Coordinates of C-alpha atoms and ligand atoms in Angstrom, one line a residue:
M283 CA -0.1 0.0 0.1
E284 CA 1.5 3.4 -1.1
T285 CA 0.9 6.0 1.7
L286 CA 1.4 9.5 1.1
D287 CA 1.9 12.3 3.2
E288 CA -0.8 14.8 4.3
G289 CA -0.6 18.6 3.9
L290 CA -2.7 21.6 5.4
A291 CA -6.3 22.4 3.9
F292 CA -9.0 20.5 2.1
R293 CA -10.0 22.3 -1.0
S294 CA -12.8 21.3 -3.4
A295 CA -11.6 20.4 -6.7
R296 CA -14.3 20.4 -8.8
P297 CA -17.2 22.8 -9.4
L298 CA -20.5 21.3 -8.0
P299 CA -23.2 20.0 -10.8
S300 CA -25.6 22.4 -10.6
M301 CA -28.5 21.7 -8.1
S302 CA -31.3 22.1 -10.5
D303 CA -30.1 19.0 -11.5
A304 CA -30.3 17.5 -8.2
H305 CA -32.6 15.4 -6.0
P306 CA -31.2 16.8 -2.5
P307 CA -32.7 14.5 -0.1
A308 CA -34.6 16.2 3.0
P309 CA -32.8 15.7 6.2
A310 CA -33.6 11.6 6.9
P311 CA -35.8 11.4 10.1
L312 CA -33.8 9.9 12.9
S313 CA -33.9 8.4 16.0
E314 CA -32.3 9.8 19.2
F315 CA -29.8 7.0 19.0
V316 CA -29.1 7.6 15.0
R317 CA -29.1 11.1 15.5
E318 CA -26.6 11.6 18.1
N319 CA -24.2 9.2 16.3
I320 CA -24.5 11.1 12.9
A321 CA -23.7 14.6 15.0
F322 CA -20.6 12.7 16.6
A323 CA -19.6 11.6 12.7
A324 CA -19.9 15.5 11.4
N325 CA -17.9 16.5 13.7
Q326 CA -15.6 13.9 13.2
Y327 CA -15.1 14.1 9.7
S328 CA -15.4 18.0 10.0
G329 CA -12.0 18.0 11.6
M330 CA -11.2 15.3 9.3
L331 CA -11.8 17.7 6.0
A332 CA -10.2 20.9 7.7
Q333 CA -6.8 18.6 8.1
L334 CA -6.7 17.4 4.8
A335 CA -4.8 18.7 2.0
A336 CA -6.3 17.6 -1.2
S337 CA -9.2 15.7 -2.7
N338 CA -7.7 13.2 -4.2
V339 CA -5.9 11.1 -1.9
Y340 CA -7.9 9.4 0.8
P341 CA -7.5 8.8 4.6
R342 CA -7.6 5.1 5.3
T343 CA -6.4 4.9 8.6
W344 CA -4.5 6.2 11.6
T345 CA -1.3 5.2 13.0
G346 CA -1.8 6.6 16.4
E347 CA 0.7 9.3 15.2
K348 CA -0.3 9.6 11.6
R349 CA -2.9 9.2 9.0
V350 CA -2.4 7.2 6.1
L351 CA -3.5 9.0 3.1
V352 CA -4.0 6.4 -0.2
R353 CA -4.4 6.9 -4.2
P354 CA -7.4 6.1 -6.1
A355 CA -6.0 2.4 -7.0
D356 CA -6.5 1.8 -3.3
W357 CA -9.0 -0.8 -2.8
T358 CA -10.4 1.6 0.1
S359 CA -10.8 4.7 -1.6
G360 CA -14.7 4.7 -2.0
F361 CA -15.1 4.4 1.3
F362 CA -14.4 7.9 2.3
P363 CA -16.4 10.0 -0.1
G364 CA -19.1 7.2 0.6
A365 CA -19.2 8.0 4.2
L366 CA -19.5 12.1 3.1
W367 CA -22.3 11.2 1.0
Y368 CA -24.2 9.2 4.1
L369 CA -23.6 12.4 5.8
F370 CA -25.2 14.5 3.1
E371 CA -28.1 12.0 3.1
A372 CA -28.2 12.1 7.0
T373 CA -28.4 16.0 7.7
G374 CA -29.5 17.3 3.9
E375 CA -26.4 19.8 4.6
L376 CA -24.6 21.2 1.2
R377 CA -21.1 21.4 2.8
W378 CA -21.4 17.3 2.8
R379 CA -22.6 17.1 -0.6
E380 CA -19.6 19.7 -1.7
A381 CA -16.9 17.3 0.3
A382 CA -18.4 14.1 -1.0
T383 CA -18.5 15.5 -4.5
A384 CA -15.1 16.8 -4.5
F385 CA -13.6 13.5 -3.4
T386 CA -15.8 11.2 -5.5
A387 CA -14.6 13.2 -8.5
G388 CA -10.7 11.9 -7.7
L389 CA -12.2 8.7 -8.7
E390 CA -13.2 8.9 -12.1
G391 CA -10.3 7.2 -13.4
M392 CA -10.9 3.8 -11.8
K393 CA -14.0 3.4 -14.6
E394 CA -11.2 2.3 -16.2
N395 CA -9.3 -0.1 -14.2
R396 CA -9.2 -3.3 -15.3
R397 CA -6.5 -4.6 -13.0
T398 CA -8.7 -5.4 -9.7
H399 CA -12.2 -7.0 -8.5
D400 CA -12.1 -4.1 -6.5
V401 CA -13.5 -1.5 -8.5
G402 CA -16.5 -2.4 -7.7
F403 CA -16.1 -1.0 -3.9
M404 CA -14.2 2.0 -5.3
L405 CA -17.2 3.4 -7.4
Y406 CA -20.5 2.0 -6.3
C407 CA -19.4 3.4 -2.4
S408 CA -18.4 6.6 -3.9
F409 CA -20.0 7.2 -7.4
G410 CA -23.2 5.3 -6.9
N411 CA -24.0 6.7 -3.7
G412 CA -23.5 10.1 -5.4
Y413 CA -25.8 9.1 -8.0
R414 CA -28.6 7.4 -5.8
L415 CA -28.6 11.0 -4.0
T416 CA -28.3 13.3 -6.8
K417 CA -29.2 11.8 -10.2
E418 CA -26.3 13.3 -12.0
P419 CA -25.8 12.0 -15.0
R420 CA -22.2 12.1 -15.3
Y421 CA -21.8 9.6 -12.2
R422 CA -24.1 7.3 -14.2
A423 CA -21.8 7.2 -16.9
I424 CA -18.9 6.4 -15.0
L425 CA -20.8 3.9 -12.8
F426 CA -21.2 2.0 -16.6
G427 CA -17.6 2.3 -17.4
G428 CA -16.7 0.9 -14.5
A429 CA -19.3 -2.3 -14.6
Q430 CA -17.8 -2.7 -18.2
S431 CA -14.1 -3.1 -16.9
L432 CA -15.0 -5.1 -13.7
A433 CA -16.8 -7.6 -16.3
T434 CA -13.7 -7.8 -18.0
R435 CA -12.4 -10.0 -15.2
F436 CA -15.4 -12.7 -15.7
N437 CA -13.9 -15.8 -17.0
P438 CA -17.0 -18.0 -18.2
N439 CA -15.0 -21.1 -17.6
V440 CA -14.5 -20.8 -14.0
G441 CA -17.9 -18.8 -14.0
C442 CA -16.3 -15.7 -11.7
I443 CA -14.6 -12.8 -11.9
K444 CA -11.0 -13.1 -11.3
S445 CA -10.3 -11.1 -7.8
W446 CA -6.1 -10.3 -8.0
D447 CA -3.3 -10.6 -10.6
T448 CA -1.0 -10.4 -7.9
R449 CA 0.5 -13.7 -6.6
A450 CA 1.8 -16.2 -9.2
E451 CA 0.8 -19.3 -7.4
W452 CA -2.6 -18.5 -7.7
P453 CA -3.1 -18.3 -11.4
F454 CA -7.7 -17.4 -11.0
P455 CA -8.0 -16.3 -7.1
V456 CA -11.4 -15.4 -6.6
I457 CA -12.2 -14.3 -2.8
I458 CA -15.3 -14.1 -0.9
D459 CA -14.6 -10.3 -0.4
N460 CA -15.4 -10.1 -4.7
M461 CA -19.3 -11.2 -3.8
M462 CA -19.4 -7.1 -2.8
N463 CA -18.7 -6.0 -6.3
L464 CA -21.2 -7.7 -8.0
E465 CA -23.7 -4.5 -6.5
L466 CA -22.2 -2.8 -9.0
L467 CA -23.3 -5.3 -11.8
L468 CA -26.6 -5.5 -10.6
W469 CA -27.3 -1.9 -10.6
A470 CA -25.9 -1.5 -14.3
S471 CA -28.5 -4.1 -15.1
R472 CA -31.4 -2.8 -13.3
E473 CA -30.5 0.8 -14.9
S474 CA -29.6 0.1 -18.5
G475 CA -32.1 -3.4 -18.9
D476 CA -28.8 -5.0 -20.5
P477 CA -29.1 -8.7 -18.4
S478 CA -25.3 -9.2 -19.2
F479 CA -23.6 -7.6 -16.0
R480 CA -26.4 -9.1 -14.0
D481 CA -25.5 -12.8 -15.6
I482 CA -21.7 -12.4 -14.7
A483 CA -23.1 -11.7 -10.9
V484 CA -25.5 -14.4 -10.7
S485 CA -22.8 -16.9 -12.1
H486 CA -20.4 -15.3 -9.8
A487 CA -22.7 -15.9 -6.9
D488 CA -23.7 -19.4 -8.1
T489 CA -20.2 -20.5 -8.2
T490 CA -18.9 -19.3 -4.9
L491 CA -22.2 -20.7 -3.3
R492 CA -20.7 -24.2 -4.5
N493 CA -17.3 -23.5 -3.8
H494 CA -16.5 -21.2 -1.4
F495 CA -18.6 -22.7 1.9
R496 CA -18.3 -25.2 4.2
P497 CA -21.1 -27.6 5.7
D498 CA -21.2 -25.4 8.9
A499 CA -21.7 -22.4 6.4
S500 CA -17.9 -20.6 7.0
C501 CA -16.5 -19.4 4.4
Y502 CA -12.7 -19.9 2.8
H503 CA -11.3 -16.6 2.2
V504 CA -9.1 -17.7 -1.4
V505 CA -10.6 -20.4 -3.7
D506 CA -8.2 -21.0 -6.5
Y507 CA -9.3 -22.1 -9.7
D508 CA -7.8 -23.7 -13.4
P509 CA -8.6 -20.9 -15.5
A510 CA -9.0 -23.1 -18.4
T511 CA -11.1 -25.7 -16.9
G512 CA -13.0 -24.1 -14.2
A513 CA -12.0 -26.9 -11.6
V514 CA -11.0 -25.6 -8.0
R515 CA -7.0 -26.1 -7.4
N516 CA -6.7 -24.9 -3.5
R517 CA -8.9 -23.5 -0.8
Q518 CA -6.9 -21.2 1.0
T519 CA -6.7 -17.9 3.2
H520 CA -4.9 -14.7 2.7
Q521 CA -5.9 -12.7 5.7
G522 CA -7.3 -15.3 8.1
A523 CA -5.4 -17.2 10.7
A524 CA -5.6 -20.8 8.7
D525 CA -7.0 -22.0 5.3
E526 CA -9.6 -23.7 7.4
S527 CA -10.4 -20.7 9.9
A528 CA -13.5 -18.4 9.5
W529 CA -11.7 -15.3 9.0
S530 CA -14.2 -12.5 10.9
R531 CA -14.4 -9.9 7.7
G532 CA -15.0 -12.6 4.9
Q533 CA -17.7 -14.2 6.9
A534 CA -19.7 -10.2 6.7
W535 CA -18.9 -9.7 3.0
A536 CA -20.5 -13.2 2.5
L537 CA -23.5 -12.2 4.6
Y538 CA -23.5 -8.8 2.8
G539 CA -23.3 -9.9 -0.4
F540 CA -25.8 -12.9 -0.7
T541 CA -28.2 -10.6 1.0
F542 CA -28.3 -8.4 -1.7
M543 CA -28.0 -11.0 -4.2
H544 CA -31.5 -12.0 -2.9
R545 CA -32.4 -8.3 -2.8
E546 CA -32.1 -8.0 -6.6
T547 CA -32.6 -11.8 -7.7
R548 CA -35.4 -12.6 -5.5
A549 CA -33.5 -16.2 -5.6
P550 CA -34.4 -18.3 -2.4
S551 CA -30.7 -19.9 -2.7
Y552 CA -29.2 -16.6 -1.9
L553 CA -31.4 -15.9 0.8
G554 CA -31.0 -19.4 2.6
Q555 CA -27.1 -18.7 2.3
A556 CA -27.4 -15.2 4.0
Q557 CA -29.7 -17.0 6.5
R558 CA -27.0 -19.1 6.8
V559 CA -24.2 -17.2 7.6
A560 CA -25.7 -15.1 9.8
D561 CA -26.7 -18.0 11.7
F562 CA -23.0 -19.0 11.7
I563 CA -21.9 -15.6 13.0
L564 CA -24.4 -15.0 15.5
G565 CA -24.6 -18.6 16.9
H566 CA -21.0 -18.9 17.0
P567 CA -19.6 -19.4 20.8
R568 CA -16.8 -17.5 20.2
L569 CA -18.5 -14.4 19.4
P570 CA -18.2 -11.8 22.5
A571 CA -20.9 -10.8 24.6
D572 CA -20.8 -7.0 22.8
K573 CA -21.4 -8.8 19.5
I574 CA -17.6 -7.4 18.1
P575 CA -15.8 -10.6 16.8
Y576 CA -12.7 -11.0 17.1
W577 CA -10.5 -10.6 13.6
D578 CA -10.9 -14.4 13.2
F579 CA -13.5 -16.7 14.8
D580 CA -10.6 -19.4 15.2
A581 CA -7.9 -17.0 16.1
P582 CA -6.3 -18.4 19.5
R583 CA -7.5 -16.3 22.6
I584 CA -4.5 -15.8 24.5
P585 CA -3.8 -13.3 25.9
N586 CA -6.0 -11.0 23.6
A587 CA -6.8 -11.2 20.3
P588 CA -7.6 -8.2 18.6
R589 CA -11.4 -7.4 17.7
D590 CA -12.4 -6.6 14.1
A591 CA -15.1 -3.5 14.6
S592 CA -15.3 -3.4 10.6
A593 CA -16.3 -7.1 10.6
A594 CA -19.2 -6.1 13.2
A595 CA -20.3 -2.6 11.1
I596 CA -20.6 -4.8 7.5
V597 CA -22.8 -7.7 9.9
A598 CA -25.0 -5.0 11.2
S599 CA -25.4 -3.1 8.0
A600 CA -26.3 -6.5 6.2
L601 CA -28.6 -7.4 9.1
F602 CA -30.8 -4.3 8.6
E603 CA -31.4 -5.7 4.8
L604 CA -31.9 -9.3 5.6
C605 CA -34.7 -8.1 8.2
D606 CA -36.6 -7.6 5.3
Y607 CA -36.6 -10.8 3.8
V608 CA -37.4 -13.3 6.5
P609 CA -40.0 -14.5 8.5
T610 CA -41.3 -11.9 11.5
D611 CA -39.1 -14.3 14.3
A612 CA -35.6 -14.4 12.4
A613 CA -36.5 -10.8 11.3
A614 CA -36.1 -9.9 15.2
R615 CA -33.5 -12.2 15.9
Y616 CA -31.3 -9.9 13.2
R617 CA -32.7 -7.1 14.3
E618 CA -31.8 -7.1 17.8
A619 CA -28.3 -8.6 17.1
A620 CA -27.5 -5.5 14.5
T621 CA -29.1 -2.8 17.3
E622 CA -26.8 -4.6 20.1
Q623 CA -23.7 -4.4 17.7
L624 CA -24.5 -0.8 16.7
R625 CA -25.1 0.1 20.6
S626 CA -21.2 -1.9 21.3
L627 CA -19.7 0.2 18.6
A628 CA -21.3 3.8 19.4
S629 CA -19.9 3.2 23.3
S630 CA -16.9 4.5 24.5
A631 CA -15.0 0.7 23.8
Y632 CA -15.1 1.3 20.5
R633 CA -16.0 4.9 19.2
A634 CA -13.5 7.4 19.3
A635 CA -13.9 10.3 21.9
P636 CA -14.4 13.8 20.2
G637 CA -11.4 15.0 18.2
D638 CA -9.5 11.5 19.0
N639 CA -8.8 8.8 16.6
G640 CA -6.9 10.7 13.5
C641 CA -11.0 12.0 13.3
F642 CA -12.1 8.4 12.2
L643 CA -15.2 7.1 14.1
L644 CA -14.4 3.8 15.4
K645 CA -11.4 2.3 16.9
H646 CA -10.5 -1.5 17.2
S647 CA -10.6 -2.8 13.5
T648 CA -8.0 -4.9 12.3
G649 CA -6.8 -5.0 8.2
S650 CA -4.3 -7.7 7.9
F651 CA -3.3 -9.7 11.2
P652 CA -1.0 -12.3 9.3
R653 CA 0.8 -9.6 8.2
G654 CA 1.1 -7.8 11.0
S655 CA -0.6 -4.7 8.9
E656 CA -3.7 -2.6 10.4
I657 CA -3.6 -4.3 13.5
D658 CA -6.3 -2.5 16.7
V659 CA -6.7 0.5 14.4
P660 CA -9.5 2.9 12.9
L661 CA -10.6 2.0 9.4
N662 CA -12.2 3.8 6.6
Y663 CA -14.5 1.1 6.2
A664 CA -15.5 0.3 9.2
D665 CA -16.4 3.9 9.3
Y666 CA -18.8 3.8 5.9
Y667 CA -20.6 0.4 7.1
F668 CA -21.1 1.9 10.3
L669 CA -22.9 4.9 9.1
E670 CA -24.6 2.9 6.6
A671 CA -25.8 0.9 9.4
L672 CA -27.1 3.8 11.5
L673 CA -29.3 5.1 8.3
R674 CA -30.7 1.1 7.3
K675 CA -31.8 1.3 11.0
S676 CA -33.5 4.5 10.6
R677 CA -35.2 4.1 7.3
R678 CA -36.2 0.4 8.4
A679 CA -38.1 1.8 11.5
L680 CA -39.8 4.3 9.3
R681 CA -41.0 2.5 6.9
H682 CA -42.6 0.5 9.7
E683 CA -44.3 3.2 11.4
R684 CA -45.2 4.8 8.0
D685 CA -46.8 1.5 7.0
G686 CA -48.6 1.1 10.6
M687 CA -46.8 -1.9 11.4
T688 CA -45.4 -2.8 14.7
R689 CA -41.7 -2.3 15.1
R690 CA -39.7 -5.7 15.0
Ligands
LIG744 N1 -11.0 -6.5 0.5 C1 -10.1 -6.5 2.0 C2 -10.4 -6.7 3.1 O1 -11.4 -7.1 3.3 O2 -9.3 -6.5 3.9

């Protein structure tokens, strides 16, 4: 990962799209719990913006002394702009739209990035949220460009998109994280009516469902395929404790990915898988009482394994969506678990003290334990999914109130 020095003050890089074209949201109606967390986030990220020099480098983490900034091609570059869009959505304040627009603009070049599956994370969190909230036509074109680039990585022999080009020993690695990038493809088909993007997403999800999971519904991190025959060569890990362990963030990506696959296709197989993964996570004997997982469900506990707040934030966000697709008793169980996770993340054990933590929101995430990288630190994607989960919780409560349903 290339890191960059930070400078003095953030400047908007591009003019705003005209407000006449925009669909500014009314500020989201928020519960007191969500409102307080959004106010906290707004305060932290105001501090962050005041300390950033340019809008084409992206805050990723904080070492305790220094903020780590990355370029657009870093897999995490879309999360900071995405979090700024969520603040715009939550507050309706133009200052967040201005900041989100500027940081989103710096990622335009990623629409031509054919060297990684991560183009989905980079573009859908930034331009995807921007387009959802503003209907800016330029954003739509950039998202299609990104979907086309991502689709070039699909191999019909394997039935999957290739994740990485970087490891010689893996000719065709597919990591569970890759599920997340399918949302860009599903969007592209929904938006254009061209089924080819969706067909790729469905093929990838079906192949992943067949090959990535163990009988207990936990998943491998990496499945390496023979690109000529599609045969599975190896099942291994990259960021987990062992090839046969359950890396916590991998389980979170699986839950989130199969949940939106069900949203977009209504296929019962995806819903069943999402539920099995949710039940694996929530029923795991090593899930701590505060429901914030250790970095790997099978990590040795002694003396004290680090947690992964990012995994918890991703799981909470996914569970708030999954609630909408399952019977009442399961919905209640998932909503309660997600709410408990959010309450833990919002407590002083995980949420930064105002102005601390390099102005990131959450503490105690783990990037790659086996590489000794980003252990027990803030991470931009923990913040992004925390904000997303807060908004999903609010939207869900509002929908139930509006529909006159008893809140589950
Ligand atoms: N997608 C990389 C990670 O979750 O660390």
